[in-house]
Short mmCIF file of C-alpha atoms and ligand atoms in Angstrom, two decimals:
data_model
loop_
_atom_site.label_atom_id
_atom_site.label_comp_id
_atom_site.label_asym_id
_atom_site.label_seq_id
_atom_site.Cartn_x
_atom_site.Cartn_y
_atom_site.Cartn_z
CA UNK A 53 141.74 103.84 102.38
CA UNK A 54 139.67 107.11 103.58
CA UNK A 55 139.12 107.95 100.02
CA UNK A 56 138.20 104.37 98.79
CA UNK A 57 135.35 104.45 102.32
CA UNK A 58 134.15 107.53 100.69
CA UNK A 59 133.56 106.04 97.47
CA UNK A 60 131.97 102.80 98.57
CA UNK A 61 129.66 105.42 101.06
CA UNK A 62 128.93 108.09 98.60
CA UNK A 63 124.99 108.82 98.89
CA UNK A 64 123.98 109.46 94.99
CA UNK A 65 120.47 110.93 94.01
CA UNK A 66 118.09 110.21 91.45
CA UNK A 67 114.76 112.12 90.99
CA UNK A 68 112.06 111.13 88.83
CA UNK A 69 109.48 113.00 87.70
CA UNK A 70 105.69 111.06 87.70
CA UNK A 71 103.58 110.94 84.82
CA UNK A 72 100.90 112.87 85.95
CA UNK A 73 98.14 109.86 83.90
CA UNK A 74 99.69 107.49 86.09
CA UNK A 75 97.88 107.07 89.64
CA UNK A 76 100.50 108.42 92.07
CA UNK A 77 98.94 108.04 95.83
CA UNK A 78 99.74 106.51 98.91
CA UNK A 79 98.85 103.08 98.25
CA UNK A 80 100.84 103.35 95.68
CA UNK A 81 103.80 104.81 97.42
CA UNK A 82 103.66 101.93 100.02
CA UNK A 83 103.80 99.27 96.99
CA UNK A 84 106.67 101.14 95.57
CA UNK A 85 108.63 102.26 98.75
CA UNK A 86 108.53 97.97 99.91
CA UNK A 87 110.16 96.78 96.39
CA UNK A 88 112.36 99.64 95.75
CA UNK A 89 115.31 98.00 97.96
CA UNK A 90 115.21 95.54 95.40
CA UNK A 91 115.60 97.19 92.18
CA UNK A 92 117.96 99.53 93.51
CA UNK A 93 121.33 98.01 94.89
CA UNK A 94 122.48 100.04 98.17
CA UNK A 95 119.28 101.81 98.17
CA UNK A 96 118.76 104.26 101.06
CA UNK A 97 115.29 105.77 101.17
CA UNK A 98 112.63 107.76 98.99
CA UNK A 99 111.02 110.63 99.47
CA UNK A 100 107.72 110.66 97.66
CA UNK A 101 105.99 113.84 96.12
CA UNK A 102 103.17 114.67 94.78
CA UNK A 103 104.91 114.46 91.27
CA UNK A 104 107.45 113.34 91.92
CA UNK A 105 109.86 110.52 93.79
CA UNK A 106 113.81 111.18 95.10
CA UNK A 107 115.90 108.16 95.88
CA UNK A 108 119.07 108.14 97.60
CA UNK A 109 121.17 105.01 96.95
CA UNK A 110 125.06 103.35 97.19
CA UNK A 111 124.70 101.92 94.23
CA UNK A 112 127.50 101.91 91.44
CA UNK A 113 124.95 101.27 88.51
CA UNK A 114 124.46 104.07 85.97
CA UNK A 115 121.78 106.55 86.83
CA UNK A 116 119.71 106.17 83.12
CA UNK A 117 119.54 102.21 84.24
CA UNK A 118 117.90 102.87 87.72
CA UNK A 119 115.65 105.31 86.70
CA UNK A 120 114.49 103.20 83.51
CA UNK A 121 114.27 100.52 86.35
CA UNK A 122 112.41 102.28 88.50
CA UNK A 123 109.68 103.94 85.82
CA UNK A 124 108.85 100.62 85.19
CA UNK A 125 108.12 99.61 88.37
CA UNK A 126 106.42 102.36 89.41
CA UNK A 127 103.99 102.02 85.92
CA UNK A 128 103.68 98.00 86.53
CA UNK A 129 102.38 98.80 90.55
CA UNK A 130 100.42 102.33 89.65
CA UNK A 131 98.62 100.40 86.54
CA UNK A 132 97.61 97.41 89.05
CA UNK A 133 95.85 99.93 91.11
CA UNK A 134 94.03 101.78 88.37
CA UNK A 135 90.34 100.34 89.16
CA UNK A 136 91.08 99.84 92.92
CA UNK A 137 90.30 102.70 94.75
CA UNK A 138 89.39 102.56 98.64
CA UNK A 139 85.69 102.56 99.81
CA UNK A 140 84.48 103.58 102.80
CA UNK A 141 81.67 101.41 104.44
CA UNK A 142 81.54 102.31 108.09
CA UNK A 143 83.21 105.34 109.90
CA UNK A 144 83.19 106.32 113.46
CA UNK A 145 84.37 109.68 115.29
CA UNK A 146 85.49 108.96 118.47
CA UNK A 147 87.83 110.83 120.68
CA UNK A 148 90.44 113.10 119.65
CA UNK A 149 93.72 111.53 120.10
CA UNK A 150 94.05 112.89 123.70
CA UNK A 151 97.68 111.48 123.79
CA UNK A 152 99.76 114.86 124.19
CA UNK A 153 102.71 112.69 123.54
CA UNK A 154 103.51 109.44 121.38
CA UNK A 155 101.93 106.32 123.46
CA UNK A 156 105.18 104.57 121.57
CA UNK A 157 107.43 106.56 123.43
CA UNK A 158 106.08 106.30 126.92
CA UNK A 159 105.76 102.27 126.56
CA UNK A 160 109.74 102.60 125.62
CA UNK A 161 110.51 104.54 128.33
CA UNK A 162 109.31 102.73 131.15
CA UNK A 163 110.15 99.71 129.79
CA UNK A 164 106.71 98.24 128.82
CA UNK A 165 107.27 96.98 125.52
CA UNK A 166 111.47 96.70 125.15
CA UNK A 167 113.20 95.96 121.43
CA UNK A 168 114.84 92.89 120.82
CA UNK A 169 115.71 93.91 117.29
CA UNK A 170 114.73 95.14 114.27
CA UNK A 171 110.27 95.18 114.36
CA UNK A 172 110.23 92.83 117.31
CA UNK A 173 109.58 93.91 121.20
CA UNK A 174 109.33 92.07 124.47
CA UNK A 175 106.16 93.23 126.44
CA UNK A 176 105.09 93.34 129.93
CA UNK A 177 103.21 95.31 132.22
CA UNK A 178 99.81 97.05 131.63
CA UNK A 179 100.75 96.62 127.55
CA UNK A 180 100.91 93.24 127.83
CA UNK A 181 97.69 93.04 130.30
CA UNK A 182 95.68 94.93 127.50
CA UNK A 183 96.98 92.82 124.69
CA UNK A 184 95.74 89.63 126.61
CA UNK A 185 92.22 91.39 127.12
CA UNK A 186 91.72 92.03 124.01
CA UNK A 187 92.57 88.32 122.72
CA UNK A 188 90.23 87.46 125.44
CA UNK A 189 87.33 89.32 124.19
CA UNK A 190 88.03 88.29 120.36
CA UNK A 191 88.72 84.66 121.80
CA UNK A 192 84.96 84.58 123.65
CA UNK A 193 83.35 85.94 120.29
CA UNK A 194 84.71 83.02 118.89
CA UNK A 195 83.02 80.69 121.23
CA UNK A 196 80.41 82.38 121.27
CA UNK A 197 80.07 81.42 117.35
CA UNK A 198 80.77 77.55 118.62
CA UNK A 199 84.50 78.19 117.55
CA UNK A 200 86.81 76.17 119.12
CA UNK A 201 90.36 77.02 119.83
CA UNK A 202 93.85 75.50 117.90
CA UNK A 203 97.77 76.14 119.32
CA UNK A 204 99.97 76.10 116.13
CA UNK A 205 103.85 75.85 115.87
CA UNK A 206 105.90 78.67 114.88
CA UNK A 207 106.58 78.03 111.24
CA UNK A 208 105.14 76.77 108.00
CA UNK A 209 106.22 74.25 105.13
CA UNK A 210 107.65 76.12 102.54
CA UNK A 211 105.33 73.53 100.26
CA UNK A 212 102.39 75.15 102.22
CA UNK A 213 103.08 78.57 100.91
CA UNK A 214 103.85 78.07 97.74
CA UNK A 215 101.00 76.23 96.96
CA UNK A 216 98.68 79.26 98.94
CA UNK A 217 100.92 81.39 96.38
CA UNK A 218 101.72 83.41 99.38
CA UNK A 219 105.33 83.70 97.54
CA UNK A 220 104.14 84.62 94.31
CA UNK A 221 102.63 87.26 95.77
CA UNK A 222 104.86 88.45 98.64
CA UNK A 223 108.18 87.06 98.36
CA UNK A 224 110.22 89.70 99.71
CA UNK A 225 108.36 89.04 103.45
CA UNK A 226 109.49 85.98 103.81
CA UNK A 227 111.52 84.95 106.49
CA UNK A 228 113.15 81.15 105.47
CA UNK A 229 114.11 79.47 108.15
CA UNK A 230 117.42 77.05 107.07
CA UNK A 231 119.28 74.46 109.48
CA UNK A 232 123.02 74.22 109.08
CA UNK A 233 123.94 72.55 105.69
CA UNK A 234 124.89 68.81 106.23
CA UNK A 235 128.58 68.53 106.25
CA UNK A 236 131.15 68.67 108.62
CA UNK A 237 132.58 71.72 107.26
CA UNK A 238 129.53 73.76 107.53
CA UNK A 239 129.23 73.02 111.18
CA UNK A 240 133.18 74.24 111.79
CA UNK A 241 131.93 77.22 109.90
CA UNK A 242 128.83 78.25 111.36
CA UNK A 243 130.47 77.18 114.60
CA UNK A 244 133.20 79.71 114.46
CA UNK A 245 132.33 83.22 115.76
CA UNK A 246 133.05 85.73 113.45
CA UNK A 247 131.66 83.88 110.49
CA UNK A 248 128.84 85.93 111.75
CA UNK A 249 130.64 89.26 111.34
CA UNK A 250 129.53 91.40 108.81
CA UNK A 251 132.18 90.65 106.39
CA UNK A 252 131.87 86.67 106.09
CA UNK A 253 127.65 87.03 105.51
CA UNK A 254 127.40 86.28 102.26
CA UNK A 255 129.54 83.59 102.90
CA UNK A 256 127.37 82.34 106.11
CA UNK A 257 124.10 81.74 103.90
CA UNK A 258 126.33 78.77 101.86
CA UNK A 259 126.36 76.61 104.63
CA UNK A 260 122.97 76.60 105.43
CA UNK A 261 121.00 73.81 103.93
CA UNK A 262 117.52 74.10 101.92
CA UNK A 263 114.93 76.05 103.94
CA UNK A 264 111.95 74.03 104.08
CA UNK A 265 110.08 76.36 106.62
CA UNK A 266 109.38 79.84 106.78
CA UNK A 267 108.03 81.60 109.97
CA UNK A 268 104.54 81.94 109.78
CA UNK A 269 103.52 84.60 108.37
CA UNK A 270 99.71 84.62 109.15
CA UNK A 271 97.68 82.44 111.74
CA UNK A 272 95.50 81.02 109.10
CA UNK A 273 97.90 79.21 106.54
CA UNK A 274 98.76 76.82 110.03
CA UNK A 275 95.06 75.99 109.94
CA UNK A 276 94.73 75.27 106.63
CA UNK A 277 98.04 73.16 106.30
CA UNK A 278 96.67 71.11 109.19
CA UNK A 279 93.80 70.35 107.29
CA UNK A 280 95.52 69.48 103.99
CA UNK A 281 93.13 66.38 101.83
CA UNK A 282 90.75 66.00 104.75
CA UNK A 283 86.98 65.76 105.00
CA UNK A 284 86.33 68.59 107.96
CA UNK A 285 83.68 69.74 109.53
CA UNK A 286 82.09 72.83 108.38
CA UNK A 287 83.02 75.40 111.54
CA UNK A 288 84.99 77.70 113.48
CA UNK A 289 88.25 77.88 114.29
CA UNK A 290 90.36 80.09 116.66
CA UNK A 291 93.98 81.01 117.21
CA UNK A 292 96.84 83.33 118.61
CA UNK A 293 100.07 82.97 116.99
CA UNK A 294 102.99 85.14 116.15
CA UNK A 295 103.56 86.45 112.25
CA UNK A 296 105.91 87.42 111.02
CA UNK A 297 106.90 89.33 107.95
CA UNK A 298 110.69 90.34 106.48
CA UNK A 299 109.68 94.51 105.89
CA UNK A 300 112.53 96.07 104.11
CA UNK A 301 111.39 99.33 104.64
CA UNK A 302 109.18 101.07 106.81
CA UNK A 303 109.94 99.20 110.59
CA UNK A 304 108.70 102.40 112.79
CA UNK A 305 107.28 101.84 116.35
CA UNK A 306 104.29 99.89 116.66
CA UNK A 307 102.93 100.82 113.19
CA UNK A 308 104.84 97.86 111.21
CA UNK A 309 106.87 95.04 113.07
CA UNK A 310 108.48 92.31 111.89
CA UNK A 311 107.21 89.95 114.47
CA UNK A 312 103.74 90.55 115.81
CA UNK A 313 100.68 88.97 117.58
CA UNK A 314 97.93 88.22 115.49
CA UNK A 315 94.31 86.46 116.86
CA UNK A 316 92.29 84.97 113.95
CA UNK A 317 89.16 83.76 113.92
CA UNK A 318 88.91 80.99 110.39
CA UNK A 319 85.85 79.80 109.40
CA UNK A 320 84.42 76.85 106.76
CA UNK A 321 81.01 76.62 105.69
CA UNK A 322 79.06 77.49 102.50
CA UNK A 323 79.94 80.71 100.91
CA UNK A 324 76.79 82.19 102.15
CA UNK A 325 77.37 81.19 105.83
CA UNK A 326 81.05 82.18 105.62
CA UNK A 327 80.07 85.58 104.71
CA UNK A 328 77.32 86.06 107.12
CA UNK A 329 79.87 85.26 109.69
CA UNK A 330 82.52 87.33 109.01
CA UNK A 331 79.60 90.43 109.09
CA UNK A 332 78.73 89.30 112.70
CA UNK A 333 82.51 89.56 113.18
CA UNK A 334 83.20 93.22 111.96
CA UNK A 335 79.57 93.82 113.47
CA UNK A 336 81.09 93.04 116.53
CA UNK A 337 84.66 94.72 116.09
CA UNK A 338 82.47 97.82 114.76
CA UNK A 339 80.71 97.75 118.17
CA UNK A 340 83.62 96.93 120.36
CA UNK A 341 85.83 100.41 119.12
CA UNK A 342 82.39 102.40 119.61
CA UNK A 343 82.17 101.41 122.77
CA UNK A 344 85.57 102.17 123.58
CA UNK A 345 85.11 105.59 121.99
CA UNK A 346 88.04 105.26 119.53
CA UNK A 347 87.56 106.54 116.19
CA UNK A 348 88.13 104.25 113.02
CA UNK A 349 87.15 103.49 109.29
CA UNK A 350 85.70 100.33 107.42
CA UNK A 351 87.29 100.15 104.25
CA UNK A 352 87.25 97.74 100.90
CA UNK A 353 90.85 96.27 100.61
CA UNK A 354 93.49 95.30 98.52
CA UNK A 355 96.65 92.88 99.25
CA UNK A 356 99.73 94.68 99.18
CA UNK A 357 101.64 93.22 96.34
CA UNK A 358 105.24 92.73 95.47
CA UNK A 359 106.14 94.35 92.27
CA UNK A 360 105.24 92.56 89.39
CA UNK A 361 102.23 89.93 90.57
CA UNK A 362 99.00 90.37 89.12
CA UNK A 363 96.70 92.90 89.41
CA UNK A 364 93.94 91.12 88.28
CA UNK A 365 93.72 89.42 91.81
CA UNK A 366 93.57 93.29 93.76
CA UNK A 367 90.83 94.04 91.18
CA UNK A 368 88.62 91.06 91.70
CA UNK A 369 88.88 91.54 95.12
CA UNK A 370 87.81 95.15 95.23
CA UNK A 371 85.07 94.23 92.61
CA UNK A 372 83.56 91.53 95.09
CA UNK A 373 83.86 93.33 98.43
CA UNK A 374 86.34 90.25 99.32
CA UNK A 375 87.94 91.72 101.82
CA UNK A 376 87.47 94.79 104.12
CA UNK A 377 89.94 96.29 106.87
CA UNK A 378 89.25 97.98 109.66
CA UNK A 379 91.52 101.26 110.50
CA UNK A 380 92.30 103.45 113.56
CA UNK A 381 94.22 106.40 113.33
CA UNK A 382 97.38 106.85 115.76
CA UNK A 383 99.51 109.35 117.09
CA UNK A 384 100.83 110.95 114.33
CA UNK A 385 97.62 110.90 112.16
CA UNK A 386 98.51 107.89 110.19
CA UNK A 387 95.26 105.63 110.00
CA UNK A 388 96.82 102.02 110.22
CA UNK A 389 94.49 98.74 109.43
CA UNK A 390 94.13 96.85 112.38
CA UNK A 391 91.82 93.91 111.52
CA UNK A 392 90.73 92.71 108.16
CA UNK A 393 87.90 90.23 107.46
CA UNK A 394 88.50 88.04 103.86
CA UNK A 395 86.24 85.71 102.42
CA UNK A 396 88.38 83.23 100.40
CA UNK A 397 85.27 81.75 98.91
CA UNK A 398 87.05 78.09 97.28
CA UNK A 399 90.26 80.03 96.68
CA UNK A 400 92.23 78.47 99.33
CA UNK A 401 90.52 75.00 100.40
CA UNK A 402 90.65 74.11 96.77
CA UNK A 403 94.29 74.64 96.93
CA UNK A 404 94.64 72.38 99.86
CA UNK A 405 92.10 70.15 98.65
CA UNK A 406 90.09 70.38 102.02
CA UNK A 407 86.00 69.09 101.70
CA UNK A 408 83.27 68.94 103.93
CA UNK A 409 82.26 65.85 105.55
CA UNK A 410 80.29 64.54 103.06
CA UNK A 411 83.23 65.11 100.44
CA UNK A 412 81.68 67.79 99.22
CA UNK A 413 82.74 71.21 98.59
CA UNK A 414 83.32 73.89 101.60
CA UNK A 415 83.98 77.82 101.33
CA UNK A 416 86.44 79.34 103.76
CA UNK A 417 86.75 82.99 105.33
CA UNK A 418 89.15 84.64 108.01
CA UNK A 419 88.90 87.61 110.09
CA UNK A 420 92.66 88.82 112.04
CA UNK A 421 93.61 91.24 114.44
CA UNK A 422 97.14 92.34 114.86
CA UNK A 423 97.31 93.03 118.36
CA UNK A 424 100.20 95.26 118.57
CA UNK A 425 98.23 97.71 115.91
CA UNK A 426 94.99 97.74 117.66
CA UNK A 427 96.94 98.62 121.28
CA UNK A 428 98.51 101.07 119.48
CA UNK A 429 95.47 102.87 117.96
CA UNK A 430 93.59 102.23 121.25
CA UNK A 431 96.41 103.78 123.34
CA UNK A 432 96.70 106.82 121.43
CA UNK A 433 92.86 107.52 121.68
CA UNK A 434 92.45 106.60 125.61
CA UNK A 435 96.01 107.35 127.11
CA UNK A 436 99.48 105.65 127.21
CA UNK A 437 98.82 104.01 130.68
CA UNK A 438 95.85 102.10 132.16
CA UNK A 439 95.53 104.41 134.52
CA UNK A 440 94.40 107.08 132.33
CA UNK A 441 92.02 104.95 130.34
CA UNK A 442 88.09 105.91 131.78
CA UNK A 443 86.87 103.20 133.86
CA UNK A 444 83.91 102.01 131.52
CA UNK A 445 86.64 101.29 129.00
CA UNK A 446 88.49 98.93 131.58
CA UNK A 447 85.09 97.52 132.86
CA UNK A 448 84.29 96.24 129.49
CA UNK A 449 87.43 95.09 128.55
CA UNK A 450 87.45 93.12 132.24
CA UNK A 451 90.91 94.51 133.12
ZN1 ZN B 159 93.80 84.49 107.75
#
């Protein structure tokens, strides 16, 4: 029995050298590192190089067929990038990180923000006080552009997404949401507490029934589902909600969670309008993190993609200026993107078949904040507790 555990938990190794024509980079190391869990079975984590990658997996498949696996993944997501490099539009030196110790730790240890499971935390205290500020301060810019404000529900037709092609793109983040399957025998099943255990999983998922919804996974899909075949009004829109995103790999701190709170700010108008909006809106989140003396980056963007969806979408993006993100960098030195600002142009109202009033045509354009992220970069520039945070900062922020 010991010797069979050993077997099943043996830790193998591949390493792979990288092309050196191929473009081998962060970016592409995040596309890589999120699909990797599923091309290699009982996969365990990378370590990427700078020529090479090291995988250590459980899996019982030969070593020639994951690396040939592998080399063609890596190829497929490194060729999608080729023409996509990052551009800087806007950067700002701010403080140094004066945190002497990681803001993420302190907020554990007194309790502030408290795990609930894997990417997912329960907040309170002067966390949750600055998260609420900030929504209050993106929430007033939005009035202040004549927005007015929408409460969503926690998931989204399954229909919805796949008609966004949010799953083409990013199926491996979705969380499916499934009621019990219809039968009597299901409900025994499911009722029975160690079906849960983690022998009977597998078995588990059969009595579930079709999953219809998935949890959200942005703020802005809600609005658009809500205004599926109508005439609207040209206008903005504003929400919180939660998102939330299945991340195989990667769930560290406050950097990437699996369940985070995200205020948006959605707007429809001519393509022209849309765009001159969302510049008011970075103009404004440009002039906010200035103010509050924290350092951060403008950047063209990209989608992260799953494996093998096309790059043709990341490069017309990049060509077009579609989308920019805005970046802090935290403890640590990682630079994480913290807002983003996308103008769909027709992409996604002709999808849901949304006009303006006068049945005629209508742009769309969102701009998002991830809550958690900006705290995060904002406590590791001014201090893990409120009290540390120079009063001008607090003064603006009305806290
Ligand atoms: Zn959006």
């Amino acid at each position: 029995m010991l010797a069979k555990d050993i077997t099943v938990n043996a830790i193998r190794y591949e390493i792979l050298t990288i092309d050196s024509s191929l473009r081998w980079d962060k970016d592409v190391f995040k596309s890589v590192h999120e699909s990797l869990p599923y091309f290699v079975n009982g996969f365990v984590l990378a370590r990427f190089r700078q020529d090479g990658l090291e995988i250590e997996h459980h899996s019982h498949d030969a070593s020639a067929k994951i690396l040939e696996d592998v080399q063609a993944l890596i190829f497929r997501i490194s060729e999608s990038f080729r023409d996509a490099e990052e551009r800087v539009f806007i950067s700002h030196a701010g403080l140094d990180l004066i945190a002497d110790k990681d803001p993420y730790v302190s907020l554990l240890e007194d309790g502030r923000i408290v795990p609930t499971g894997r990417g997912k935390f329960v907040y309170s205290g002067d966390f949750l006080v600055a998260l609420k500020a900030f929504d209050r301060m993106i929430q007033d810019l939005a009035f202040s552009l004549d927005g007015i404000e929408e409460l969503y529900p926690t998931t989204v037709n399954t229909q919805t997404l796949l008609d966004a092609g949010y799953l083409s793109s990013f199926p491996h983040h979705a969380f499916f949401a499934a009621p019990a399957h219809l039968d009597a025998k299901s409900l025994s099943v499911l009722s029975a507490g160690d079906v849960l255990t983690r022998k009977d999983r597998e078995a588990t998922v059969q009595h579930l029934g079709f999953p219809g919804e998935i949890l959200a996974p942005t703020v802005c899909y809600h609005c658009f589902e809500a205004r599926r075949d109508l005439k609207i009004k040209k206008g903005v829109v504003t929400a919180l909600n939660k998102c939330h995103r299945h991340e195989p790999v990667n769930v560290n701190s406050l950097q990437r969670l699996t369940t985070y709170w995200m205020r948006e700010i959605i707007i429809f108008d001519n393509v022209e309008q849309v765009q001159a909006a969302l510049d008011k809106i970075l103009e404004w989140t440009v002039w906010l993190l200035s103010e509050l003396n924290v350092s951060f980056k403008v950047v063209s963007a990209n989608d992260p993609f799953f494996a093998d969806s096309s790059s043709d979408k990341r490069l017309f993006q990049n060509a077009y200026e579609l989308k920019k993100e805005i970046k802090i960098p935290v403890f640590g030195g990682n630079w994480i993107s913290v807002g983003s600002f996308n103008n769909h142009q027709s992409s996604i109202v002709t999808k849901f078949n949304i006009l303006d009033e006068s049945g005629n045509s209508v742009t769309s354009g969102c701009a998002g904040w991830g809550l958690e992220r900006l705290l995060y970069g904002v406590f590791s520039h001014l201090g893990a507790g409120l009290e540390d945070w120079p009063q001008s900062a607090k003064t603006l922020l009305k806290i």
